[in-house]
Amino acid sequence: MTSVNLPALGVVLPELLLAVGALVLVLVGALRGERSSGLVNVLALVLIVLSAIAVAAQGSETVVAFNDSFIVDGFARFWKILALIGSAVAIVLSRDFFIREGLDKFEFPVLVLLSTLGMLMMISANSLLTLYVGLELQSLAIYVIAAFDRDNTRSTEAGLKYFVLGALSSGMLLYGSSLVYGLTGSVNFAAIAAAVQGEQGVLFIFGLVFIIAGLAFKISAVPFHMWTPDVYEGAPTPVTAFLAAAPKMAAMALTVRVLVGVFPGIFEQWQQIILFVSVASMAIGSFAAIGQRSIKRLMAYSSIGHMGYALVGLAAGTEQGVQAVLIYMAIYLATTLGAFAGILALRNGNVYVDRIEDLAGLSRSQPALAFFFAMLFFSLAGIPPWAGFFAKLYVFSAAIEAGLYTLAIIGVLLSVVGAFYYLRIVKIIYFDEAKTPYEPMTSGLKFVLGVSSVVVLLFWVLPAPLVGSAVVAAKSLF
């Protein structure tokens, strides 16, 4: 008879809450029908909050469980909190939108919970098997919600594109994992790290490349970014907000843990790959966004560019570089969620608009919304004293400390290019001829937009909580 390891179950308490809660909510939805949508949304938010509390209550020590396949440390706790925040805000943003669009179904918050469960598993993965199971659990739910508006051709197309390309990337990651397992004889991260020291054969480098390719797809980094603009534009806007936030946190956490924690012995090999991916992502994100007319497509290219900036810190391969990645992604999360709250506020009746020219004269019809929008876009552009400037300062400083002067210079120059299209939006908001005024924002949108703007605007006043948490998280990884 197999005994149950209760301490091990305590390690996965946040995941258990989400898994059991999602099953219960499926039963509630099945029994009550569509009338249960509001209740399921509220209960899903409660479950996410409880999971966040469970993560925070796990203490500061590092715990490994389930035959060393699952790890909880400061690094995992930091990323889990970010992923849970992204998921909770996505549910808040979705409610009014789905009611107006006739898509108010209980399945959406349940799918978000299941996807979030996969994210938490990814973040705490300590073996190639746990990594793959978590990644697929996250992805399968997202494939469905990307096509949630099934009567809309563009939404269905977005879901299909993401599914096909996602399956390809998962296959590449699985193939790379099988090569690494075959050459090291283990799927455990610690055992692989011990086996991988110094020069490796070509076959092992191939496996590493395939693993990085699968992870790069999940963070929409070049050259595996091709799905991002179409999916961002075609999916319902709350789904786009979710895709731009929570899954990026989990995928970046997994990328950092795999490269820094599992393959430190071949740092020079994977550093070259990350350098290329970083520069290419920053360049494509900066130049391709200039000609966009849809604000959702612009946010897609913005996301690609920001993943490139975050990878600058990872390319350094140092503890300072990992701290910079943590800070950058936290600020990116706050800014992106605020920007999408503003996009969802662009509504005339039941018609949501996403053309950049529709922002014309917004400062005269809704000055508060225009001000918050401008703050967020200034931050995305990296203009001081907003938080986005300090985010880039941290990653570029880490690159300079690691001797990557060329990378830092390229990043600064591409930031100037990227600032053009952000400042163009601010110019349209404040100086172009006004169009039809938009309806007042809902309380949920006001809350998300307000909190995001406060974080972005006042980070320079009180950076210690975020910076201190990032320092602790990075130390636990090293």
PDB file of C-alpha atoms in Angstrom, residues 180-474:
ATOM      1  CA  VAL A 180      19.152  15.534 -23.989  1.00  0.00           C
ATOM      2  CA  TYR A 181      17.721  12.547 -22.119  1.00  0.00           C
ATOM      3  CA  GLY A 182      19.398  10.084 -24.464  1.00  0.00           C
ATOM      4  CA  LEU A 183      22.783  11.749 -24.043  1.00  0.00           C
ATOM      5  CA  THR A 184      22.652  12.350 -20.279  1.00  0.00           C
ATOM      6  CA  GLY A 185      20.547   9.392 -19.139  1.00  0.00           C
ATOM      7  CA  SER A 186      18.265  11.526 -16.960  1.00  0.00           C
ATOM      8  CA  VAL A 187      15.269  13.859 -17.178  1.00  0.00           C
ATOM      9  CA  ASN A 188      16.015  15.514 -13.820  1.00  0.00           C
ATOM     10  CA  PHE A 189      17.428  19.034 -14.085  1.00  0.00           C
ATOM     11  CA  ALA A 190      20.074  18.575 -11.392  1.00  0.00           C
ATOM     12  CA  ALA A 191      21.318  15.322 -12.939  1.00  0.00           C
ATOM     13  CA  ILE A 192      21.447  16.884 -16.396  1.00  0.00           C
ATOM     14  CA  ALA A 193      23.372  19.893 -15.042  1.00  0.00           C
ATOM     15  CA  ALA A 194      25.892  17.562 -13.400  1.00  0.00           C
ATOM     16  CA  ALA A 195      26.323  15.591 -16.646  1.00  0.00           C
ATOM     17  CA  VAL A 196      26.674  18.668 -18.867  1.00  0.00           C
ATOM     18  CA  GLN A 197      30.061  20.290 -18.322  1.00  0.00           C
ATOM     19  CA  GLY A 198      32.412  21.774 -20.891  1.00  0.00           C
ATOM     20  CA  GLU A 199      32.350  20.888 -24.581  1.00  0.00           C
ATOM     21  CA  GLN A 200      29.463  18.810 -25.860  1.00  0.00           C
ATOM     22  CA  GLY A 201      28.905  16.962 -29.089  1.00  0.00           C
ATOM     23  CA  VAL A 202      26.932  18.300 -32.032  1.00  0.00           C
ATOM     24  CA  LEU A 203      23.976  16.075 -31.181  1.00  0.00           C
ATOM     25  CA  PHE A 204      23.642  17.612 -27.724  1.00  0.00           C
ATOM     26  CA  ILE A 205      23.783  21.142 -29.163  1.00  0.00           C
ATOM     27  CA  PHE A 206      20.999  20.137 -31.554  1.00  0.00           C
ATOM     28  CA  GLY A 207      18.908  19.055 -28.582  1.00  0.00           C
ATOM     29  CA  LEU A 208      19.580  22.355 -26.817  1.00  0.00           C
ATOM     30  CA  VAL A 209      18.598  24.310 -29.950  1.00  0.00           C
ATOM     31  CA  PHE A 210      15.297  22.425 -30.227  1.00  0.00           C
ATOM     32  CA  ILE A 211      14.500  23.065 -26.555  1.00  0.00           C
ATOM     33  CA  ILE A 212      15.229  26.779 -26.941  1.00  0.00           C
ATOM     34  CA  ALA A 213      13.092  26.861 -30.094  1.00  0.00           C
ATOM     35  CA  GLY A 214      10.119  25.417 -28.222  1.00  0.00           C
ATOM     36  CA  LEU A 215      10.534  27.900 -25.379  1.00  0.00           C
ATOM     37  CA  ALA A 216      11.064  30.840 -27.766  1.00  0.00           C
ATOM     38  CA  PHE A 217       7.699  30.094 -29.369  1.00  0.00           C
ATOM     39  CA  LYS A 218       5.966  30.394 -26.015  1.00  0.00           C
ATOM     40  CA  ILE A 219       7.465  33.825 -25.342  1.00  0.00           C
ATOM     41  CA  SER A 220       6.897  34.834 -29.013  1.00  0.00           C
ATOM     42  CA  ALA A 221      10.565  35.580 -29.638  1.00  0.00           C
ATOM     43  CA  VAL A 222      11.997  35.854 -33.162  1.00  0.00           C
ATOM     44  CA  PRO A 223      12.160  33.708 -35.288  1.00  0.00           C
ATOM     45  CA  PHE A 224       9.237  31.875 -33.657  1.00  0.00           C
ATOM     46  CA  HIS A 225       7.003  34.937 -33.418  1.00  0.00           C
ATOM     47  CA  MET A 226       4.963  34.441 -36.586  1.00  0.00           C
ATOM     48  CA  TRP A 227       1.767  33.493 -34.745  1.00  0.00           C
ATOM     49  CA  THR A 228       1.705  36.521 -32.473  1.00  0.00           C
ATOM     50  CA  PRO A 229       0.260  39.380 -34.618  1.00  0.00           C
ATOM     51  CA  ASP A 230      -2.521  37.274 -36.154  1.00  0.00           C
ATOM     52  CA  VAL A 231      -3.540  35.639 -32.879  1.00  0.00           C
ATOM     53  CA  TYR A 232      -3.426  38.904 -30.938  1.00  0.00           C
ATOM     54  CA  GLU A 233      -5.620  40.617 -33.542  1.00  0.00           C
ATOM     55  CA  GLY A 234      -8.063  37.764 -34.132  1.00  0.00           C
ATOM     56  CA  ALA A 235      -8.684  36.588 -30.565  1.00  0.00           C
ATOM     57  CA  PRO A 236     -11.210  38.448 -28.364  1.00  0.00           C
ATOM     58  CA  THR A 237      -9.444  41.372 -26.666  1.00  0.00           C
ATOM     59  CA  PRO A 238      -9.593  39.920 -23.088  1.00  0.00           C
ATOM     60  CA  VAL A 239      -8.037  36.728 -24.453  1.00  0.00           C
ATOM     61  CA  THR A 240      -5.312  38.815 -26.102  1.00  0.00           C
ATOM     62  CA  ALA A 241      -4.680  40.517 -22.758  1.00  0.00           C
ATOM     63  CA  PHE A 242      -4.356  37.093 -21.124  1.00  0.00           C
ATOM     64  CA  LEU A 243      -1.968  35.845 -23.839  1.00  0.00           C
ATOM     65  CA  ALA A 244       0.198  38.948 -23.497  1.00  0.00           C
ATOM     66  CA  ALA A 245       0.477  38.617 -19.723  1.00  0.00           C
ATOM     67  CA  ALA A 246       0.290  35.386 -17.720  1.00  0.00           C
ATOM     68  CA  PRO A 247       1.638  32.795 -20.227  1.00  0.00           C
ATOM     69  CA  LYS A 248       4.614  35.056 -20.943  1.00  0.00           C
ATOM     70  CA  MET A 249       5.503  35.000 -17.239  1.00  0.00           C
ATOM     71  CA  ALA A 250       5.501  31.210 -17.075  1.00  0.00           C
ATOM     72  CA  ALA A 251       7.381  30.760 -20.353  1.00  0.00           C
ATOM     73  CA  MET A 252      10.086  33.276 -19.433  1.00  0.00           C
ATOM     74  CA  ALA A 253      10.468  31.692 -15.984  1.00  0.00           C
ATOM     75  CA  LEU A 254      10.907  28.281 -17.590  1.00  0.00           C
ATOM     76  CA  THR A 255      13.386  29.642 -20.133  1.00  0.00           C
ATOM     77  CA  VAL A 256      15.545  31.218 -17.415  1.00  0.00           C
ATOM     78  CA  ARG A 257      15.410  28.136 -15.178  1.00  0.00           C
ATOM     79  CA  VAL A 258      16.300  25.736 -17.996  1.00  0.00           C
ATOM     80  CA  LEU A 259      19.205  27.752 -19.388  1.00  0.00           C
ATOM     81  CA  VAL A 260      20.709  29.149 -16.181  1.00  0.00           C
ATOM     82  CA  GLY A 261      19.833  26.266 -13.868  1.00  0.00           C
ATOM     83  CA  VAL A 262      20.259  23.249 -16.143  1.00  0.00           C
ATOM     84  CA  PHE A 263      22.870  24.261 -18.702  1.00  0.00           C
ATOM     85  CA  PRO A 264      25.338  26.539 -16.889  1.00  0.00           C
ATOM     86  CA  GLY A 265      28.170  24.274 -18.006  1.00  0.00           C
ATOM     87  CA  ILE A 266      27.639  25.210 -21.665  1.00  0.00           C
ATOM     88  CA  PHE A 267      26.880  28.889 -21.115  1.00  0.00           C
ATOM     89  CA  GLU A 268      28.927  30.052 -24.107  1.00  0.00           C
ATOM     90  CA  GLN A 269      26.928  27.850 -26.493  1.00  0.00           C
ATOM     91  CA  TRP A 270      23.454  28.923 -25.452  1.00  0.00           C
ATOM     92  CA  GLN A 271      24.526  32.525 -24.942  1.00  0.00           C
ATOM     93  CA  GLN A 272      25.157  32.832 -28.689  1.00  0.00           C
ATOM     94  CA  ILE A 273      21.638  31.640 -29.429  1.00  0.00           C
ATOM     95  CA  ILE A 274      20.069  34.028 -26.911  1.00  0.00           C
ATOM     96  CA  LEU A 275      22.105  36.943 -28.283  1.00  0.00           C
ATOM     97  CA  PHE A 276      20.725  36.339 -31.763  1.00  0.00           C
ATOM     98  CA  VAL A 277      17.154  35.833 -30.550  1.00  0.00           C
ATOM     99  CA  SER A 278      17.344  38.960 -28.388  1.00  0.00           C
ATOM    100  CA  VAL A 279      18.652  41.268 -31.117  1.00  0.00           C
ATOM    101  CA  ALA A 280      16.269  39.845 -33.738  1.00  0.00           C
ATOM    102  CA  SER A 281      13.267  40.220 -31.406  1.00  0.00           C
ATOM    103  CA  MET A 282      14.155  43.815 -30.522  1.00  0.00           C
ATOM    104  CA  ALA A 283      14.641  44.691 -34.201  1.00  0.00           C
ATOM    105  CA  ILE A 284      11.474  43.031 -35.519  1.00  0.00           C
ATOM    106  CA  GLY A 285       9.434  44.390 -32.622  1.00  0.00           C
ATOM    107  CA  SER A 286      10.718  47.926 -33.238  1.00  0.00           C
ATOM    108  CA  PHE A 287      10.515  48.163 -37.033  1.00  0.00           C
ATOM    109  CA  ALA A 288       7.481  45.986 -37.818  1.00  0.00           C
ATOM    110  CA  ALA A 289       5.238  47.917 -35.411  1.00  0.00           C
ATOM    111  CA  ILE A 290       5.764  51.230 -37.198  1.00  0.00           C
ATOM    112  CA  GLY A 291       3.350  50.492 -40.050  1.00  0.00           C
ATOM    113  CA  GLN A 292       0.594  48.890 -37.969  1.00  0.00           C
ATOM    114  CA  ARG A 293      -2.896  50.414 -37.938  1.00  0.00           C
ATOM    115  CA  SER A 294      -4.467  47.976 -35.454  1.00  0.00           C
ATOM    116  CA  ILE A 295      -3.531  48.707 -31.867  1.00  0.00           C
ATOM    117  CA  LYS A 296      -3.773  44.978 -31.032  1.00  0.00           C
ATOM    118  CA  ARG A 297      -1.258  44.113 -33.759  1.00  0.00           C
ATOM    119  CA  LEU A 298       0.937  46.932 -32.523  1.00  0.00           C
ATOM    120  CA  MET A 299       0.799  45.441 -29.020  1.00  0.00           C
ATOM    121  CA  ALA A 300       1.779  42.090 -30.531  1.00  0.00           C
ATOM    122  CA  TYR A 301       4.952  43.519 -32.047  1.00  0.00           C
ATOM    123  CA  SER A 302       5.520  45.482 -28.858  1.00  0.00           C
ATOM    124  CA  SER A 303       5.391  42.201 -26.936  1.00  0.00           C
ATOM    125  CA  ILE A 304       7.918  40.626 -29.319  1.00  0.00           C
ATOM    126  CA  GLY A 305      10.260  43.557 -28.790  1.00  0.00           C
ATOM    127  CA  HIS A 306       9.918  43.501 -25.019  1.00  0.00           C
ATOM    128  CA  MET A 307      10.737  39.798 -24.892  1.00  0.00           C
ATOM    129  CA  GLY A 308      13.935  40.695 -26.753  1.00  0.00           C
ATOM    130  CA  TYR A 309      14.814  43.313 -24.133  1.00  0.00           C
ATOM    131  CA  ALA A 310      14.147  40.839 -21.320  1.00  0.00           C
ATOM    132  CA  LEU A 311      16.461  38.318 -23.005  1.00  0.00           C
ATOM    133  CA  VAL A 312      19.274  40.881 -22.850  1.00  0.00           C
ATOM    134  CA  GLY A 313      19.414  40.186 -19.112  1.00  0.00           C
ATOM    135  CA  LEU A 314      19.366  36.431 -19.692  1.00  0.00           C
ATOM    136  CA  ALA A 315      22.210  36.699 -22.218  1.00  0.00           C
ATOM    137  CA  ALA A 316      24.402  38.108 -19.444  1.00  0.00           C
ATOM    138  CA  GLY A 317      24.054  34.761 -17.656  1.00  0.00           C
ATOM    139  CA  THR A 318      24.760  36.347 -14.265  1.00  0.00           C
ATOM    140  CA  GLU A 319      22.776  36.728 -11.076  1.00  0.00           C
ATOM    141  CA  GLN A 320      22.431  40.434 -11.841  1.00  0.00           C
ATOM    142  CA  GLY A 321      21.114  39.544 -15.286  1.00  0.00           C
ATOM    143  CA  VAL A 322      18.457  37.238 -13.847  1.00  0.00           C
ATOM    144  CA  GLN A 323      17.420  39.970 -11.392  1.00  0.00           C
ATOM    145  CA  ALA A 324      17.023  42.319 -14.356  1.00  0.00           C
ATOM    146  CA  VAL A 325      14.818  39.806 -16.183  1.00  0.00           C
ATOM    147  CA  LEU A 326      12.595  39.426 -13.107  1.00  0.00           C
ATOM    148  CA  ILE A 327      12.189  43.196 -12.693  1.00  0.00           C
ATOM    149  CA  TYR A 328      11.649  43.741 -16.414  1.00  0.00           C
ATOM    150  CA  MET A 329       8.917  41.132 -16.698  1.00  0.00           C
ATOM    151  CA  ALA A 330       7.095  42.391 -13.587  1.00  0.00           C
ATOM    152  CA  ILE A 331       7.009  45.939 -14.999  1.00  0.00           C
ATOM    153  CA  TYR A 332       6.026  44.602 -18.428  1.00  0.00           C
ATOM    154  CA  LEU A 333       3.116  42.740 -16.823  1.00  0.00           C
ATOM    155  CA  ALA A 334       1.757  45.844 -15.079  1.00  0.00           C
ATOM    156  CA  THR A 335       2.140  48.027 -18.166  1.00  0.00           C
ATOM    157  CA  THR A 336       0.612  45.540 -20.599  1.00  0.00           C
ATOM    158  CA  LEU A 337      -2.425  44.803 -18.436  1.00  0.00           C
ATOM    159  CA  GLY A 338      -3.048  48.525 -18.057  1.00  0.00           C
ATOM    160  CA  ALA A 339      -2.729  49.087 -21.802  1.00  0.00           C
ATOM    161  CA  PHE A 340      -5.274  46.373 -22.564  1.00  0.00           C
ATOM    162  CA  ALA A 341      -7.659  47.795 -19.970  1.00  0.00           C
ATOM    163  CA  GLY A 342      -7.427  51.050 -21.903  1.00  0.00           C
ATOM    164  CA  ILE A 343      -8.015  49.275 -25.214  1.00  0.00           C
ATOM    165  CA  LEU A 344     -11.140  47.620 -23.794  1.00  0.00           C
ATOM    166  CA  ALA A 345     -12.407  51.088 -22.803  1.00  0.00           C
ATOM    167  CA  LEU A 346     -12.537  52.117 -26.481  1.00  0.00           C
ATOM    168  CA  ARG A 347     -16.231  51.317 -26.922  1.00  0.00           C
ATOM    169  CA  ASN A 348     -19.067  53.010 -28.774  1.00  0.00           C
ATOM    170  CA  GLY A 349     -22.235  51.215 -27.714  1.00  0.00           C
ATOM    171  CA  ASN A 350     -21.489  47.521 -28.155  1.00  0.00           C
ATOM    172  CA  VAL A 351     -18.818  48.191 -30.780  1.00  0.00           C
ATOM    173  CA  TYR A 352     -15.202  47.846 -29.632  1.00  0.00           C
ATOM    174  CA  VAL A 353     -12.641  49.564 -31.827  1.00  0.00           C
ATOM    175  CA  ASP A 354      -8.976  48.735 -32.171  1.00  0.00           C
ATOM    176  CA  ARG A 355      -7.730  51.084 -34.889  1.00  0.00           C
ATOM    177  CA  ILE A 356      -5.014  53.481 -33.810  1.00  0.00           C
ATOM    178  CA  GLU A 357      -6.689  56.399 -35.572  1.00  0.00           C
ATOM    179  CA  ASP A 358      -9.774  55.854 -33.405  1.00  0.00           C
ATOM    180  CA  LEU A 359      -7.757  57.268 -30.489  1.00  0.00           C
ATOM    181  CA  ALA A 360      -7.752  60.685 -32.137  1.00  0.00           C
ATOM    182  CA  GLY A 361      -8.718  63.472 -29.763  1.00  0.00           C
ATOM    183  CA  LEU A 362      -9.257  61.126 -26.833  1.00  0.00           C
ATOM    184  CA  SER A 363      -7.787  63.777 -24.509  1.00  0.00           C
ATOM    185  CA  ARG A 364     -10.772  66.047 -25.127  1.00  0.00           C
ATOM    186  CA  SER A 365     -13.533  63.489 -24.633  1.00  0.00           C
ATOM    187  CA  GLN A 366     -11.937  61.407 -21.820  1.00  0.00           C
ATOM    188  CA  PRO A 367      -8.942  63.260 -20.363  1.00  0.00           C
ATOM    189  CA  ALA A 368      -8.376  60.750 -17.542  1.00  0.00           C
ATOM    190  CA  LEU A 369      -8.249  57.775 -19.915  1.00  0.00           C
ATOM    191  CA  ALA A 370      -5.981  59.732 -22.269  1.00  0.00           C
ATOM    192  CA  PHE A 371      -3.605  60.598 -19.411  1.00  0.00           C
ATOM    193  CA  PHE A 372      -3.329  56.997 -18.216  1.00  0.00           C
ATOM    194  CA  PHE A 373      -2.892  55.759 -21.786  1.00  0.00           C
ATOM    195  CA  ALA A 374      -0.071  58.260 -22.339  1.00  0.00           C
ATOM    196  CA  MET A 375       1.662  57.208 -19.112  1.00  0.00           C
ATOM    197  CA  LEU A 376       1.575  53.557 -20.111  1.00  0.00           C
ATOM    198  CA  PHE A 377       2.888  54.208 -23.608  1.00  0.00           C
ATOM    199  CA  PHE A 378       5.654  56.431 -22.223  1.00  0.00           C
ATOM    200  CA  SER A 379       6.614  53.506 -19.993  1.00  0.00           C
ATOM    201  CA  LEU A 380       6.558  51.030 -22.891  1.00  0.00           C
ATOM    202  CA  ALA A 381       8.807  53.419 -24.799  1.00  0.00           C
ATOM    203  CA  GLY A 382      11.285  53.476 -21.894  1.00  0.00           C
ATOM    204  CA  ILE A 383      11.072  57.202 -21.213  1.00  0.00           C
ATOM    205  CA  PRO A 384      12.085  58.372 -17.712  1.00  0.00           C
ATOM    206  CA  PRO A 385      10.867  58.578 -15.019  1.00  0.00           C
ATOM    207  CA  TRP A 386       8.311  55.883 -15.812  1.00  0.00           C
ATOM    208  CA  ALA A 387       8.918  52.274 -14.801  1.00  0.00           C
ATOM    209  CA  GLY A 388       9.723  51.061 -18.319  1.00  0.00           C
ATOM    210  CA  PHE A 389      12.862  53.226 -18.338  1.00  0.00           C
ATOM    211  CA  PHE A 390      14.187  51.542 -15.193  1.00  0.00           C
ATOM    212  CA  ALA A 391      13.286  48.107 -16.564  1.00  0.00           C
ATOM    213  CA  LYS A 392      15.513  48.708 -19.585  1.00  0.00           C
ATOM    214  CA  LEU A 393      18.158  50.320 -17.409  1.00  0.00           C
ATOM    215  CA  TYR A 394      18.424  47.138 -15.328  1.00  0.00           C
ATOM    216  CA  VAL A 395      18.814  44.785 -18.316  1.00  0.00           C
ATOM    217  CA  PHE A 396      21.284  47.050 -20.132  1.00  0.00           C
ATOM    218  CA  SER A 397      23.315  47.492 -16.938  1.00  0.00           C
ATOM    219  CA  ALA A 398      23.481  43.714 -16.535  1.00  0.00           C
ATOM    220  CA  ALA A 399      24.656  43.373 -20.140  1.00  0.00           C
ATOM    221  CA  ILE A 400      27.376  46.000 -19.632  1.00  0.00           C
ATOM    222  CA  GLU A 401      28.549  44.331 -16.398  1.00  0.00           C
ATOM    223  CA  ALA A 402      28.862  41.072 -18.357  1.00  0.00           C
ATOM    224  CA  GLY A 403      30.899  42.786 -21.081  1.00  0.00           C
ATOM    225  CA  LEU A 404      28.120  42.710 -23.701  1.00  0.00           C
ATOM    226  CA  TYR A 405      28.656  46.311 -24.788  1.00  0.00           C
ATOM    227  CA  THR A 406      27.523  45.791 -28.389  1.00  0.00           C
ATOM    228  CA  LEU A 407      24.281  44.191 -27.267  1.00  0.00           C
ATOM    229  CA  ALA A 408      23.551  47.083 -24.896  1.00  0.00           C
ATOM    230  CA  ILE A 409      24.244  49.671 -27.608  1.00  0.00           C
ATOM    231  CA  ILE A 410      22.003  47.874 -30.106  1.00  0.00           C
ATOM    232  CA  GLY A 411      19.273  47.672 -27.480  1.00  0.00           C
ATOM    233  CA  VAL A 412      19.453  51.403 -26.749  1.00  0.00           C
ATOM    234  CA  LEU A 413      19.321  52.296 -30.457  1.00  0.00           C
ATOM    235  CA  LEU A 414      16.339  50.012 -31.083  1.00  0.00           C
ATOM    236  CA  SER A 415      14.601  51.534 -28.053  1.00  0.00           C
ATOM    237  CA  VAL A 416      14.753  54.862 -29.851  1.00  0.00           C
ATOM    238  CA  VAL A 417      13.141  53.298 -32.920  1.00  0.00           C
ATOM    239  CA  GLY A 418      10.441  51.693 -30.780  1.00  0.00           C
ATOM    240  CA  ALA A 419       9.736  54.981 -29.039  1.00  0.00           C
ATOM    241  CA  PHE A 420       8.588  56.421 -32.368  1.00  0.00           C
ATOM    242  CA  TYR A 421       5.376  54.424 -32.621  1.00  0.00           C
ATOM    243  CA  TYR A 422       4.543  54.786 -28.929  1.00  0.00           C
ATOM    244  CA  LEU A 423       4.956  58.561 -29.078  1.00  0.00           C
ATOM    245  CA  ARG A 424       2.950  58.629 -32.304  1.00  0.00           C
ATOM    246  CA  ILE A 425      -0.014  57.206 -30.393  1.00  0.00           C
ATOM    247  CA  VAL A 426       0.375  59.882 -27.708  1.00  0.00           C
ATOM    248  CA  LYS A 427       0.440  62.507 -30.464  1.00  0.00           C
ATOM    249  CA  ILE A 428      -2.786  61.097 -31.959  1.00  0.00           C
ATOM    250  CA  ILE A 429      -4.452  61.111 -28.541  1.00  0.00           C
ATOM    251  CA  TYR A 430      -3.582  64.722 -27.739  1.00  0.00           C
ATOM    252  CA  PHE A 431      -3.214  66.583 -31.029  1.00  0.00           C
ATOM    253  CA  ASP A 432      -5.394  64.957 -33.718  1.00  0.00           C
ATOM    254  CA  GLU A 433      -8.957  65.970 -34.495  1.00  0.00           C
ATOM    255  CA  ALA A 434     -11.424  64.447 -32.038  1.00  0.00           C
ATOM    256  CA  LYS A 435     -13.746  61.625 -33.105  1.00  0.00           C
ATOM    257  CA  THR A 436     -16.903  60.233 -31.535  1.00  0.00           C
ATOM    258  CA  PRO A 437     -16.503  60.137 -27.735  1.00  0.00           C
ATOM    259  CA  TYR A 438     -16.415  56.753 -26.035  1.00  0.00           C
ATOM    260  CA  GLU A 439     -18.702  55.479 -23.317  1.00  0.00           C
ATOM    261  CA  PRO A 440     -17.561  55.698 -19.663  1.00  0.00           C
ATOM    262  CA  MET A 441     -15.312  52.926 -18.399  1.00  0.00           C
ATOM    263  CA  THR A 442     -16.634  50.174 -16.164  1.00  0.00           C
ATOM    264  CA  SER A 443     -15.387  49.948 -12.583  1.00  0.00           C
ATOM    265  CA  GLY A 444     -13.248  46.907 -13.396  1.00  0.00           C
ATOM    266  CA  LEU A 445     -11.442  48.698 -16.211  1.00  0.00           C
ATOM    267  CA  LYS A 446     -10.932  51.778 -14.044  1.00  0.00           C
ATOM    268  CA  PHE A 447      -9.412  49.691 -11.272  1.00  0.00           C
ATOM    269  CA  VAL A 448      -6.968  47.812 -13.536  1.00  0.00           C
ATOM    270  CA  LEU A 449      -5.984  50.929 -15.472  1.00  0.00           C
ATOM    271  CA  GLY A 450      -5.549  52.956 -12.284  1.00  0.00           C
ATOM    272  CA  VAL A 451      -3.427  50.392 -10.444  1.00  0.00           C
ATOM    273  CA  SER A 452      -1.241  49.765 -13.509  1.00  0.00           C
ATOM    274  CA  SER A 453      -0.694  53.485 -14.015  1.00  0.00           C
ATOM    275  CA  VAL A 454       0.227  53.998 -10.354  1.00  0.00           C
ATOM    276  CA  VAL A 455       2.787  51.170 -10.544  1.00  0.00           C
ATOM    277  CA  VAL A 456       4.254  52.580 -13.742  1.00  0.00           C
ATOM    278  CA  LEU A 457       4.297  56.182 -12.539  1.00  0.00           C
ATOM    279  CA  LEU A 458       5.541  55.682  -8.979  1.00  0.00           C
ATOM    280  CA  PHE A 459       8.017  52.808  -9.356  1.00  0.00           C
ATOM    281  CA  TRP A 460      10.945  55.241  -9.130  1.00  0.00           C
ATOM    282  CA  VAL A 461       9.601  56.495  -5.788  1.00  0.00           C
ATOM    283  CA  LEU A 462       9.333  53.049  -4.154  1.00  0.00           C
ATOM    284  CA  PRO A 463      11.324  50.425  -6.091  1.00  0.00           C
ATOM    285  CA  ALA A 464      12.486  48.494  -3.019  1.00  0.00           C
ATOM    286  CA  PRO A 465       9.658  45.885  -2.760  1.00  0.00           C
ATOM    287  CA  LEU A 466      10.009  44.691  -6.362  1.00  0.00           C
ATOM    288  CA  VAL A 467      13.788  44.970  -6.511  1.00  0.00           C
ATOM    289  CA  GLY A 468      14.215  43.225  -3.158  1.00  0.00           C
ATOM    290  CA  SER A 469      11.920  40.372  -4.205  1.00  0.00           C
ATOM    291  CA  ALA A 470      13.834  39.992  -7.476  1.00  0.00           C
ATOM    292  CA  VAL A 471      17.169  39.830  -5.627  1.00  0.00           C
ATOM    293  CA  VAL A 472      15.884  37.050  -3.331  1.00  0.00           C
ATOM    294  CA  ALA A 473      14.379  35.140  -6.272  1.00  0.00           C
ATOM    295  CA  ALA A 474      17.577  35.310  -8.319  1.00  0.00           C
TER     296      ALA A 474
END
